[in-house]
Coordinates of C-alpha atoms and ligand atoms in Angstrom, one line a residue:
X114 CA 33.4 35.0 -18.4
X115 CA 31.1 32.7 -20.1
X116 CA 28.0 33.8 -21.8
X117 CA 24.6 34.0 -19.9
X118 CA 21.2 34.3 -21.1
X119 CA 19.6 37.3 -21.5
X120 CA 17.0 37.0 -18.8
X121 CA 20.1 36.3 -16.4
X122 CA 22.9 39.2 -15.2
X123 CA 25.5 37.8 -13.2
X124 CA 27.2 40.5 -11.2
X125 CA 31.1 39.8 -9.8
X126 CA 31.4 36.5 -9.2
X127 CA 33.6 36.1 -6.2
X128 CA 36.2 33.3 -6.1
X129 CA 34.9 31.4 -3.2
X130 CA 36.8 28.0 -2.1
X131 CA 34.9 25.4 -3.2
X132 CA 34.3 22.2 -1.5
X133 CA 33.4 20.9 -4.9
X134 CA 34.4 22.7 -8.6
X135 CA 31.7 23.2 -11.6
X136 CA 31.3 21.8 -14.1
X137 CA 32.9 23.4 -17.4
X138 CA 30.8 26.2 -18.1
X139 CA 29.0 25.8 -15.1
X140 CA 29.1 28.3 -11.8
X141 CA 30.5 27.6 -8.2
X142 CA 27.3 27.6 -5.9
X143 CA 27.6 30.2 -3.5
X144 CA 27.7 32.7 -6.8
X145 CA 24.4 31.6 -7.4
X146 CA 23.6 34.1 -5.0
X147 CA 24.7 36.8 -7.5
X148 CA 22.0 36.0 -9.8
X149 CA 19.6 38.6 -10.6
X150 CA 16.5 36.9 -12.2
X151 CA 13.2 39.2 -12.5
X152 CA 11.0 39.0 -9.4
X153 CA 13.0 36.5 -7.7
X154 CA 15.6 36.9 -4.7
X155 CA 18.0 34.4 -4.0
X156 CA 18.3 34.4 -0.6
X157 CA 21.1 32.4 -0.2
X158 CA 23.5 29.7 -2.0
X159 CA 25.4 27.7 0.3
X160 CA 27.5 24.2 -0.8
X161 CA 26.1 21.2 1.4
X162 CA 28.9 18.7 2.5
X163 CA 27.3 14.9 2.5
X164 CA 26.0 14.1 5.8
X165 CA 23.1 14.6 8.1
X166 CA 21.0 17.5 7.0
X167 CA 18.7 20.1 9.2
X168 CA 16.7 23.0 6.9
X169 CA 17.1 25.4 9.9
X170 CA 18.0 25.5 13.9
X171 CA 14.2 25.5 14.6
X172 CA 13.0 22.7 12.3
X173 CA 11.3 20.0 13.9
X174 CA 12.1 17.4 10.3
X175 CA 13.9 14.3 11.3
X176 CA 17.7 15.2 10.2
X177 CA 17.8 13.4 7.0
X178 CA 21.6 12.2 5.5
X179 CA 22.3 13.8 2.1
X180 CA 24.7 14.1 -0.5
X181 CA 26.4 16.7 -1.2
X182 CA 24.7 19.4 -3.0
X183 CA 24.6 23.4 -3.8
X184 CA 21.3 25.0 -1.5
X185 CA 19.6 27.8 -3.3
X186 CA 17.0 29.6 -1.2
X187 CA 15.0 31.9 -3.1
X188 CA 11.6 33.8 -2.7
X189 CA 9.8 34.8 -6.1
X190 CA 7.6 37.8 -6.0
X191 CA 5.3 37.7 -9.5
X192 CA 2.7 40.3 -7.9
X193 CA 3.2 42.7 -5.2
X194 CA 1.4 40.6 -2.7
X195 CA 3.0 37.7 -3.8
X196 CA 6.4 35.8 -1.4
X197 CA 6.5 32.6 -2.6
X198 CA 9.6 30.6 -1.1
X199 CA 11.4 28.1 -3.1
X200 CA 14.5 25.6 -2.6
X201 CA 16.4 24.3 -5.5
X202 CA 19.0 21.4 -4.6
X203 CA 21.3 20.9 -7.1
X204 CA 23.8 18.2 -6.8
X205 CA 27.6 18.9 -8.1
X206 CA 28.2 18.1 -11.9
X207 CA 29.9 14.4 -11.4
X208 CA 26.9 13.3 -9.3
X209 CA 23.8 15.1 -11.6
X210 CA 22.4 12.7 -13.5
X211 CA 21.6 15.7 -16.2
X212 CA 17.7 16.0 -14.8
X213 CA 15.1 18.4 -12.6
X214 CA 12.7 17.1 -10.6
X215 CA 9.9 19.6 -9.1
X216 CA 7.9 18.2 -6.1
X217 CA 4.7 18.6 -5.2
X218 CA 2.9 19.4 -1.3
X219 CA 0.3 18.3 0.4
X220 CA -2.7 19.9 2.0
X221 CA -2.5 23.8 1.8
X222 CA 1.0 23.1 2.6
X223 CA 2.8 26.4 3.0
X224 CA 5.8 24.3 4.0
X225 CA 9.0 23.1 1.4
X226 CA 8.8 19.5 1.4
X227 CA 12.2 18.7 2.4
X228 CA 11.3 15.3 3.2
X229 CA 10.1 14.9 -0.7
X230 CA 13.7 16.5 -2.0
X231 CA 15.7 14.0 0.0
X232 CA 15.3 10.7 -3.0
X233 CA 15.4 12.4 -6.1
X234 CA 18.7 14.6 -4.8
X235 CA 19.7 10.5 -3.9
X236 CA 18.8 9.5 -7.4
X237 CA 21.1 12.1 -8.5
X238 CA 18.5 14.8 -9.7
X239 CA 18.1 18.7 -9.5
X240 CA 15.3 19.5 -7.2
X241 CA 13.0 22.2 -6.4
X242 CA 9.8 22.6 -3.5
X243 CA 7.8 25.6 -2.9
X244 CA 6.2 26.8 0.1
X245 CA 3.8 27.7 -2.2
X246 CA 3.0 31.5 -1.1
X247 CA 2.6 31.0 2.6
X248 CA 3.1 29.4 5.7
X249 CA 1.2 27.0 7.1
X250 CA -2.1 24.9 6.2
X251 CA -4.5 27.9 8.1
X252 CA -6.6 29.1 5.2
X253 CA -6.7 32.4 6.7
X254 CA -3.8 33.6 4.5
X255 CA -6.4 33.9 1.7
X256 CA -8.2 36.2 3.6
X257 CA -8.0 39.7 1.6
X258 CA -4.7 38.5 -0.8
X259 CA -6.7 37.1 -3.8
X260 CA -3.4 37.0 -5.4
X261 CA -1.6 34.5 -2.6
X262 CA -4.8 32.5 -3.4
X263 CA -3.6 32.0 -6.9
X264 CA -0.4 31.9 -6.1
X265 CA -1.3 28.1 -4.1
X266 CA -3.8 27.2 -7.1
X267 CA -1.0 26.8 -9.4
X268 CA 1.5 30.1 -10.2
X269 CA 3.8 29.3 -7.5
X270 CA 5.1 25.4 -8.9
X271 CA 5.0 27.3 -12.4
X272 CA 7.1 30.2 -11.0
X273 CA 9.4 28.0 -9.1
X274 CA 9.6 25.6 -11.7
X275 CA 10.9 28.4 -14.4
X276 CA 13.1 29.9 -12.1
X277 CA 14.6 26.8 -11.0
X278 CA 15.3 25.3 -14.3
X279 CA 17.3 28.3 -14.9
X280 CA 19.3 28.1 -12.2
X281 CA 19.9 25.1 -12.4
X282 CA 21.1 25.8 -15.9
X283 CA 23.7 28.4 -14.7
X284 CA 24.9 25.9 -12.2
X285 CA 25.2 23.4 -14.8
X286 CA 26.1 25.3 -17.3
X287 CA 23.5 23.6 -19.4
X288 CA 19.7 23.2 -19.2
X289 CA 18.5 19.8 -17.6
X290 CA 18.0 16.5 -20.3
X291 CA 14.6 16.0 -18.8
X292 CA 12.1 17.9 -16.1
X293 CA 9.9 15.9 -14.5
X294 CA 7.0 16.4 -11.7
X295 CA 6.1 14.5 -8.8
X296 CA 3.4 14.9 -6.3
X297 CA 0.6 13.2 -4.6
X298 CA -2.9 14.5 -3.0
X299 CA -2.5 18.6 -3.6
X300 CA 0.6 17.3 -5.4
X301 CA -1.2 15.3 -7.4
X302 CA -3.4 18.7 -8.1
X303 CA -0.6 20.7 -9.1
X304 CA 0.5 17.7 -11.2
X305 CA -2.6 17.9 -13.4
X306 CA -2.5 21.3 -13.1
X307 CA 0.9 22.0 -14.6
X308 CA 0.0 19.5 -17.4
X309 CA -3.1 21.4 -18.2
X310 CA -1.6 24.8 -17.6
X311 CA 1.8 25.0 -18.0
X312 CA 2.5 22.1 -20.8
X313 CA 6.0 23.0 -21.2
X314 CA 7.2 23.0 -17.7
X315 CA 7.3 19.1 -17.7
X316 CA 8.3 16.0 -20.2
X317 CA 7.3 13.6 -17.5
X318 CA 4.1 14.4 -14.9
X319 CA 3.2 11.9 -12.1
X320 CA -0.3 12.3 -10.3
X321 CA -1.1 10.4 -7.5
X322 CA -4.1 10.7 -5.8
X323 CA -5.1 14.1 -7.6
X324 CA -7.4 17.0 -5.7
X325 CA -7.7 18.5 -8.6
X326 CA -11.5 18.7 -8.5
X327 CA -10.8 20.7 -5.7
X328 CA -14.0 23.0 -5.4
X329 CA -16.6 20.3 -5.6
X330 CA -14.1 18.2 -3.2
X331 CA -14.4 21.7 -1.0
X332 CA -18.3 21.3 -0.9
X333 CA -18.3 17.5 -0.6
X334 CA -16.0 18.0 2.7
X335 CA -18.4 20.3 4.4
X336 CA -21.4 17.9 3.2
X337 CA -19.7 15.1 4.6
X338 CA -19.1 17.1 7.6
X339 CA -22.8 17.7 8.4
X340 CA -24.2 14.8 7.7
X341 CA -21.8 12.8 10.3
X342 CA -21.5 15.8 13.0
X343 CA -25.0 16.3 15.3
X344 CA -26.2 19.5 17.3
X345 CA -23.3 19.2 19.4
X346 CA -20.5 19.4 16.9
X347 CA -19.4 15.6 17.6
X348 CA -19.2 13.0 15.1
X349 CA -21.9 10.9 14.9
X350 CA -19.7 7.6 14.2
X351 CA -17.1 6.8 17.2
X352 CA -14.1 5.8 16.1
X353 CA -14.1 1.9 16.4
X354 CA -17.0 2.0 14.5
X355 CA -15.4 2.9 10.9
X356 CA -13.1 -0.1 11.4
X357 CA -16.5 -1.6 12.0
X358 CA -17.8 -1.0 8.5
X359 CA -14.8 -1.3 6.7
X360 CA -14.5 -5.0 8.4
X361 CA -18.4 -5.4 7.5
X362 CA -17.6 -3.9 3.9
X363 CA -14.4 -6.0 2.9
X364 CA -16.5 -9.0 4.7
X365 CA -19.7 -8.7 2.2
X366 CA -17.5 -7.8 -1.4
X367 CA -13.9 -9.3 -0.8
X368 CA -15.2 -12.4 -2.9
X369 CA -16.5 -10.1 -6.0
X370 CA -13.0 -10.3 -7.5
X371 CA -12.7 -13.8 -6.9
X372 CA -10.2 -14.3 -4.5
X373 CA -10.5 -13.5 -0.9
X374 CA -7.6 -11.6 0.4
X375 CA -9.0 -9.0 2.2
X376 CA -9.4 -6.5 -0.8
X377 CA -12.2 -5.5 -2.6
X378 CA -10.6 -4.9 -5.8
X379 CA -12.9 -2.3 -6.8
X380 CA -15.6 -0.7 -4.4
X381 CA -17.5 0.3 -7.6
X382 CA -18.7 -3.4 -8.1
X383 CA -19.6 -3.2 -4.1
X384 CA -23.2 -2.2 -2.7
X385 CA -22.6 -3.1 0.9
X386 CA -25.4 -1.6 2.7
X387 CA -24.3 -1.0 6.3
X388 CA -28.1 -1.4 7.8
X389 CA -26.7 -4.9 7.7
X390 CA -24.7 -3.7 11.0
X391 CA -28.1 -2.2 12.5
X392 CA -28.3 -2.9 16.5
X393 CA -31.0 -4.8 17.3
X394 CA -31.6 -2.7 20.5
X395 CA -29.9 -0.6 22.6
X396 CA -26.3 0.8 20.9
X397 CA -23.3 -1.5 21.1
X398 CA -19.8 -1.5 20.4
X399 CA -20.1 -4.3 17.5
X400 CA -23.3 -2.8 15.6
X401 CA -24.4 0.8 14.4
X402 CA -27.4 2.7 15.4
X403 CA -29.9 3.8 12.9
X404 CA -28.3 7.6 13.1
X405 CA -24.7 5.8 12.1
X406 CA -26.6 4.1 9.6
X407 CA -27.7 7.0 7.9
X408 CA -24.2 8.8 8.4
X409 CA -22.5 6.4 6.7
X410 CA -24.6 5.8 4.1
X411 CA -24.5 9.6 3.3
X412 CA -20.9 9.6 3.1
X413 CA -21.0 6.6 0.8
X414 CA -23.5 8.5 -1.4
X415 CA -22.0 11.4 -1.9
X416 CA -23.4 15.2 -2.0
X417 CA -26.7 15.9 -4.2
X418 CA -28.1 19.2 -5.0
X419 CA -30.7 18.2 -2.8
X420 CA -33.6 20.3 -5.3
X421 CA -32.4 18.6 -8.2
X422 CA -31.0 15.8 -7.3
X423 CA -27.6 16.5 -9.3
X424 CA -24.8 14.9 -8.1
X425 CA -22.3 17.2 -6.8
X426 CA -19.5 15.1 -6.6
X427 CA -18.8 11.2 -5.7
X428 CA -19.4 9.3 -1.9
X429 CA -15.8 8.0 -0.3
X430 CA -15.2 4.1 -1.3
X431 CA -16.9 1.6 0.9
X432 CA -13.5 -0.4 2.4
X433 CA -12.2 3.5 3.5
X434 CA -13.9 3.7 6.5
X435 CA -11.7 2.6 9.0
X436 CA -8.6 0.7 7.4
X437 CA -5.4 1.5 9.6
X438 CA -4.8 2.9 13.0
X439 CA -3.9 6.3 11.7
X440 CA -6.5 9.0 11.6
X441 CA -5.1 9.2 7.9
X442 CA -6.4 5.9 7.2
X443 CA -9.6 6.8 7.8
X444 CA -12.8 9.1 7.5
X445 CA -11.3 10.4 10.7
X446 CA -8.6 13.0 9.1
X447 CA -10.8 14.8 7.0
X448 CA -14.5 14.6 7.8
X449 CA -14.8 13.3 11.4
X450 CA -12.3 14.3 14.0
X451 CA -12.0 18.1 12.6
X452 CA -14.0 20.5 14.9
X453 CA -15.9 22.4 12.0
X454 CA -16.1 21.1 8.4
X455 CA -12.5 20.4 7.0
X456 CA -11.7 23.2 4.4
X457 CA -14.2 25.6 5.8
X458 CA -11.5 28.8 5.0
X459 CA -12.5 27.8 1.7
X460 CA -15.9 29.6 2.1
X461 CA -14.9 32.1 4.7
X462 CA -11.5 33.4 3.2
X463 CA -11.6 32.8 -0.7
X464 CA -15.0 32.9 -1.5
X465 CA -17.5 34.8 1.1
X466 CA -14.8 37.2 2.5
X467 CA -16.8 36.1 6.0
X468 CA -15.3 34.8 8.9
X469 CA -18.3 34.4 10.4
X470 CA -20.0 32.3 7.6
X471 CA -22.6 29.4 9.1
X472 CA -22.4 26.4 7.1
X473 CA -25.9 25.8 7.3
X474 CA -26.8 29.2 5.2
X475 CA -25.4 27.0 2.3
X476 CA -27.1 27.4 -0.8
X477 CA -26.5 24.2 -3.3
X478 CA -27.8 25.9 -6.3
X479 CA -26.0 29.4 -5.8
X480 CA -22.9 29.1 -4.1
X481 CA -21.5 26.5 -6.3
X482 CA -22.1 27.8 -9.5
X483 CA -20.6 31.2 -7.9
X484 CA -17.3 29.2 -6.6
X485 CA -17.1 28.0 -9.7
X486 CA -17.7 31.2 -11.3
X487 CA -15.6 33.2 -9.0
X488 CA -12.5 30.8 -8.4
X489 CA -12.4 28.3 -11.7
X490 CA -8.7 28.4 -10.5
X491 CA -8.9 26.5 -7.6
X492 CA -9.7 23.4 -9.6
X493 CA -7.5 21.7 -12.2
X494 CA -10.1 19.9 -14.4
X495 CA -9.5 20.6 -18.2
X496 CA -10.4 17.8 -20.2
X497 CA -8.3 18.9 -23.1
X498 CA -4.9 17.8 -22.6
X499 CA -3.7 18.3 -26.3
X500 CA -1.4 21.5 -25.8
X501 CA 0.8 18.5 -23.5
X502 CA 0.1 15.9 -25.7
X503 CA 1.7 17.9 -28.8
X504 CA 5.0 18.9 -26.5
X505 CA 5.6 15.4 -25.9
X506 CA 4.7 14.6 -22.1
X507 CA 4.0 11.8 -20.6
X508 CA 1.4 11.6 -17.5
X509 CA 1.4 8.9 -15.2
X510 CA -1.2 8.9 -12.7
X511 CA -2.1 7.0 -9.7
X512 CA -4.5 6.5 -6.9
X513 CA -5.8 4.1 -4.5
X514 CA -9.2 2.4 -4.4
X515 CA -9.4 3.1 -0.5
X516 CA -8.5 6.7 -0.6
X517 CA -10.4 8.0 2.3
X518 CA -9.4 11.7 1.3
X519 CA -9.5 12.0 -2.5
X520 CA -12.6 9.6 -3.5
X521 CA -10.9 7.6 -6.5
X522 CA -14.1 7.2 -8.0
X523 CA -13.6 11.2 -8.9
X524 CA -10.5 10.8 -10.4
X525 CA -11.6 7.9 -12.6
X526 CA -14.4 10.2 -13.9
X527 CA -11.5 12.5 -14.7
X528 CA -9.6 10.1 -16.2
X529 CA -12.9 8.7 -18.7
X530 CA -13.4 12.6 -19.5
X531 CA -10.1 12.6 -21.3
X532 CA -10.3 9.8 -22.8
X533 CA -13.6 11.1 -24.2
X534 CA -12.3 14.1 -25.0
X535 CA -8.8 13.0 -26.5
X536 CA -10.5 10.5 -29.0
X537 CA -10.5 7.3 -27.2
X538 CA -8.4 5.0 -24.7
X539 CA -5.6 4.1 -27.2
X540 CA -4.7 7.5 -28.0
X541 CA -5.5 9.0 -24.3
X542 CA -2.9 6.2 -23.3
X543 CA -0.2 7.3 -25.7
X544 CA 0.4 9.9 -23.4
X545 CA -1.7 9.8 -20.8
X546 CA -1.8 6.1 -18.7
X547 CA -3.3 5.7 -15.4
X548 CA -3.1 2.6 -12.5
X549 CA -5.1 2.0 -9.8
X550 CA -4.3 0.2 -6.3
X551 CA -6.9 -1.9 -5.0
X552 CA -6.7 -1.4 -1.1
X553 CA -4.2 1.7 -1.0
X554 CA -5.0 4.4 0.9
X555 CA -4.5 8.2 0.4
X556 CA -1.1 8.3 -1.4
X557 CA 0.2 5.0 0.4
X558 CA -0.7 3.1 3.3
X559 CA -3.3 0.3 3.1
X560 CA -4.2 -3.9 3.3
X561 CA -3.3 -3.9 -0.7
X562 CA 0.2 -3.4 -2.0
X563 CA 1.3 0.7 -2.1
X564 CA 5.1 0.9 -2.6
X565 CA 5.8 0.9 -6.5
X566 CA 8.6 2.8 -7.9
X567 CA 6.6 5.3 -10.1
X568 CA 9.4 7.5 -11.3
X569 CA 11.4 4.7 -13.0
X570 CA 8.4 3.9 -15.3
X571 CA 8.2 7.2 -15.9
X572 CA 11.8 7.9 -16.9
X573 CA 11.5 4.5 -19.0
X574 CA 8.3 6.5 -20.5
X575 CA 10.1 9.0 -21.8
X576 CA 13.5 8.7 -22.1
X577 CA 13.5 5.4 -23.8
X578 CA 10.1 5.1 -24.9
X579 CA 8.6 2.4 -23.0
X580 CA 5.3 2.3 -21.3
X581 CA 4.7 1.4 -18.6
X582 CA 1.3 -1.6 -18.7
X583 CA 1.8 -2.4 -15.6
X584 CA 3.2 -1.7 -12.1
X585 CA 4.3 -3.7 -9.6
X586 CA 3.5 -3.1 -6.1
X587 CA 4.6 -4.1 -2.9
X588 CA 2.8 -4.7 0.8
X589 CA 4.9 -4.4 4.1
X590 CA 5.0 -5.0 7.4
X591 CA 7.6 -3.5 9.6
X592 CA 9.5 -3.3 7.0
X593 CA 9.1 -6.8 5.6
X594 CA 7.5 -7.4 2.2
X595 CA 4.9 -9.7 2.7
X596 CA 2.9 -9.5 -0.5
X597 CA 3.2 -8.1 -4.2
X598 CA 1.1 -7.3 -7.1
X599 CA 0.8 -5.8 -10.4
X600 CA -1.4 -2.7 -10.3
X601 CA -2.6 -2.8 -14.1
X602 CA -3.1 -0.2 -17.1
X603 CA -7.0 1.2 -16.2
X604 CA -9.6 0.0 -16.9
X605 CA -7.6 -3.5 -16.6
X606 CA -7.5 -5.4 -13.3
X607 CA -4.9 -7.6 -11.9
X608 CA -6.8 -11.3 -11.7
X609 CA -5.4 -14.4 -10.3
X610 CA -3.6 -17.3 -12.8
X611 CA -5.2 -19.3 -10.3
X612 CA -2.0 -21.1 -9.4
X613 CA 1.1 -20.3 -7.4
X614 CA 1.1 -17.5 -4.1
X615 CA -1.5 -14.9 -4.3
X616 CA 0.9 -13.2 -2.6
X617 CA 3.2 -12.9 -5.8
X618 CA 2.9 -10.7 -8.3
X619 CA 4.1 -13.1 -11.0
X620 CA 0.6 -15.2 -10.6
X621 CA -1.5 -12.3 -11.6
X622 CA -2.2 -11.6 -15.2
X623 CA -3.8 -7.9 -16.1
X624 CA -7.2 -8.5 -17.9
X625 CA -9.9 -6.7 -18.7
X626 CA -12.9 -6.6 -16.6
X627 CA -17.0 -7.1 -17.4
X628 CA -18.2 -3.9 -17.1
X629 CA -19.3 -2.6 -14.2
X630 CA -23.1 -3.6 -13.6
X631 CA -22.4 -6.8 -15.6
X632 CA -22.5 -10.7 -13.8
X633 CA -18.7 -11.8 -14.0
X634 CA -19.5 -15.1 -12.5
X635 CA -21.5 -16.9 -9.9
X636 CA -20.9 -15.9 -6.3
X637 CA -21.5 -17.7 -3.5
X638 CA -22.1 -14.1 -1.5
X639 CA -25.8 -13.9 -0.8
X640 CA -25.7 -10.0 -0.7
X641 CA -23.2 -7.4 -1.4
Ligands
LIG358 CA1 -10.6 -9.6 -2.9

């Protein structure tokens, strides 16, 4: 028998047929199930044949087509209150390309993301999800089980990314080359978070569309909420109408980057004032009443301490109103259709202990600096990103400029905070590079281009040293690419050659901008 680590006890390991043999020194996969790792239960190890996959008789996930792979389903228990489920997919030995990938959620997930397994198992990696210590996206699980609380704020990806590796290492019979995270929107949370954390978990981090600000985020949902929601409880903008401003918007500050194509390359440059939609009389379909007036430019300002005029954290872009037909690509999702402010079992089930907690008793001054006092957790915002720097990562992060969930304009301020704090843009970019997507939506989606193959400038990044400057981006429709472009190194923008397709990413070059506040030429726009 070969030798195991310490932390690891293999008991009998029954000569199972099969389908496919391990590697030498490596272990069959259904005596995975044998292992006996502190805290964590493997449920099951079970050998996959290639072809259509199903997680379980009552899943509702579109059967995906796999190849083969061993199935390890485990649930990790580091506090008695703690059942966090995990899956580890590990293809067999002549088809792993010698890495792990963990993947991140979304939402308050409480789901594995078998969806987000499926291409890196393709691409020939080891891969892990988490249902991160409960089911479902109900907050209520929070309610009196502090510890399943911290369990979502970041221990479960660091438990199931430790355990994992391991397993994957007595598959194997050898630790993975490289470990890598991916994740967008709460993914994108625990992607900062394990980088800030955990620095050794991951070589390689990608972070798209972070909510790692996540309390302030909380409170800015629930502003957001009552400042668009009347008496009755129903949004104060109709539906139609967001596509109205974000037609209005794109209309008055397309131009600003020079070319008009239906983006406004960056919303910070664009003060479109939507009492330009004001209806001269009566309310109409094509114009917006004083009280939408005021709604959306409330949402566009952002959440004040309304005493001292602090700003609690940043408005949503203008050009993320109404982009799509999706309630995703929209203020719809997450501050206009929900029935009570989006996020709400924050307060009631973290923080007040009080189902019964009325928005309205909210106290700017108190209850955020006792959120932030009582549940610093929740929110992945350390500046100081030296402990990863020193190990070697690499952090590529991502988001787009029309996110109408995470405001971008948050996660730039992120961003400049490092830089500050890490001694500048050069050396914040030796490790640490981030792109933006002028007209992406939340994670993807969007007029501007929002397919880009992040995980190969990643693995260039650190496996052979290369780093990404720029990335280029595809738009589709139906499936057919109808436009591409380079999304640059921040604070660069991609600008026009001024000859050839604008439609090509080969015409752009990535310069850098005025500064924000600063003429960059003559406009014909009267008003922005
Ligand atoms: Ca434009």
């Amino acid at each position: 028998m070969r030798r195991l680590s310490t932390a690891l006890i293999v008991a009998a390991i029954p000569l199972l047929g099969e389908a496919i043999a391990p590697a030498a020194g490596g272990t069959p996969c259904a005596s995975l199930a044998a292992l006996t790792i502190p805290t964590v239960t493997i449920r099951s190890a079970t050998a996959m044949a290639a072809g259509p996959f199903t997680p379980s008789a009552s899943s509702t996930l579109a059967p995906m087509t796999l190849p083969a792979f061993c199935r390890v389903e485990a649930t990790a228990r580091p506090t008695a209150d703690s059942e966090i489920k995990f899956e580890v997919w590990i293809p067999p030995a002549e088809a792993w390309n010698g890495k792990f990938e963990g993947v991140g959620n979304g939402g308050y997930s409480g789901a594995i993301g078998y969806a987000a397994m499926a291409a890196p198992l393709r691409r020939g990696y080891a891969v892990a999800s988490t249902d991160t210590g409960h089911a479902g996206d109900d907050m209520k699980f929070g309610q009196g089980h502090p510890e399943k609380v911290i369990d979502w704020a970041y221990r479960s990806i660091h438990v199931m990314t430790e355990t994992s590796r391991l397993i994957v290492r007595v598959a194997q019979g050898r630790f993975a080359d490289h470990a890598y995270f991916v994740g967008c929107s709460s993914g994108g949370h625990q992607a900062l978070s394990e980088a800030q954390r955990y620095p050794d978990d991951y070589e390689g981090i990608i972070a798209g569309d972070p909510a790692n600000n996540r309390i302030r985020q909380t409170f800015a949902f629930l502003y957001s909420w009552m400042a668009t929601h009347g008496a009755d409880g129903k949004p104060i903008i109709p539906d139609h109408k967001l596509a109205l401003l974000t037609k209005a918007a794109v209309e008055a500050c397309d131009a600003l980057d020079g070319l008009k194509d239906g983006i406004i390359d960056d919303p910070r440059r664009c003060h479109f004032d939507p009492v330009r939609l004001l209806c001269p009389a009566a309310d109409e379909a094509g114009c917006l009443t004083a009280a939408q007036v005021d709604a959306a430019k409330k949402i566009y300002e952002g959440v004040k301490n309304p005493r001292t005029g602090e700003q609690i954290f940043t408005g949503w872009p203008r050009g993320s109103e109404g982009f799509g037909e999706s309630a995703g690509q929209s203020w719809r999702a997450y501050i206009m259709d929900p029935p009570e402010p989006m996020r709400i079992g924050f307060f009631k089930y973290f923080l007040f202990h009080d189902p019964n907690w009325d928005p309205h008793t909210m106290d700017w001054d108190r209850d955020l600096a006792y959120a932030e006092q009582k549940l610093p957790f929740m929110s992945a915002v350390e500046r100081d990103l030296g402990p990863f720097r020193k190990r070697g990562g690499k952090l590529l992060m991502y988001t787009g400029w029309s996110d109408p969930v995470v405001p971008p304009q948050d996660t730039v301020a992120y961003y400049d905070a490092v830089v500050k704090t890490m001694g500048g843009l050069e050396k914040t970019r030796e490790f640490y590079r981030f792109f933006l997507a002028p007209g992406m939506g939340h994670c993807t989606g969007g007029p501007g281009p929002n397919q880009f193959d992040h995980l190969t400038a990643l693995e260039q990044w650190v496996e052979k040293g290369v780093a990404p400057d720029k990335l280029i981006a595809s738009h589709a429709v139906n499936g057919k690419v109808d436009r591409t472009r380079p999304l640059c190194l921040y604070p660069q923008v991609a600008r026009w050659k001024g000859t050839g397709s604008t439609d090509e990413a080969a015409n752009f070059a990535c310069v850098t901008d005025a500064p924000i506040g600063a003429q960059r030429k003559p406009t014909t726009m009267g008003t922005r």
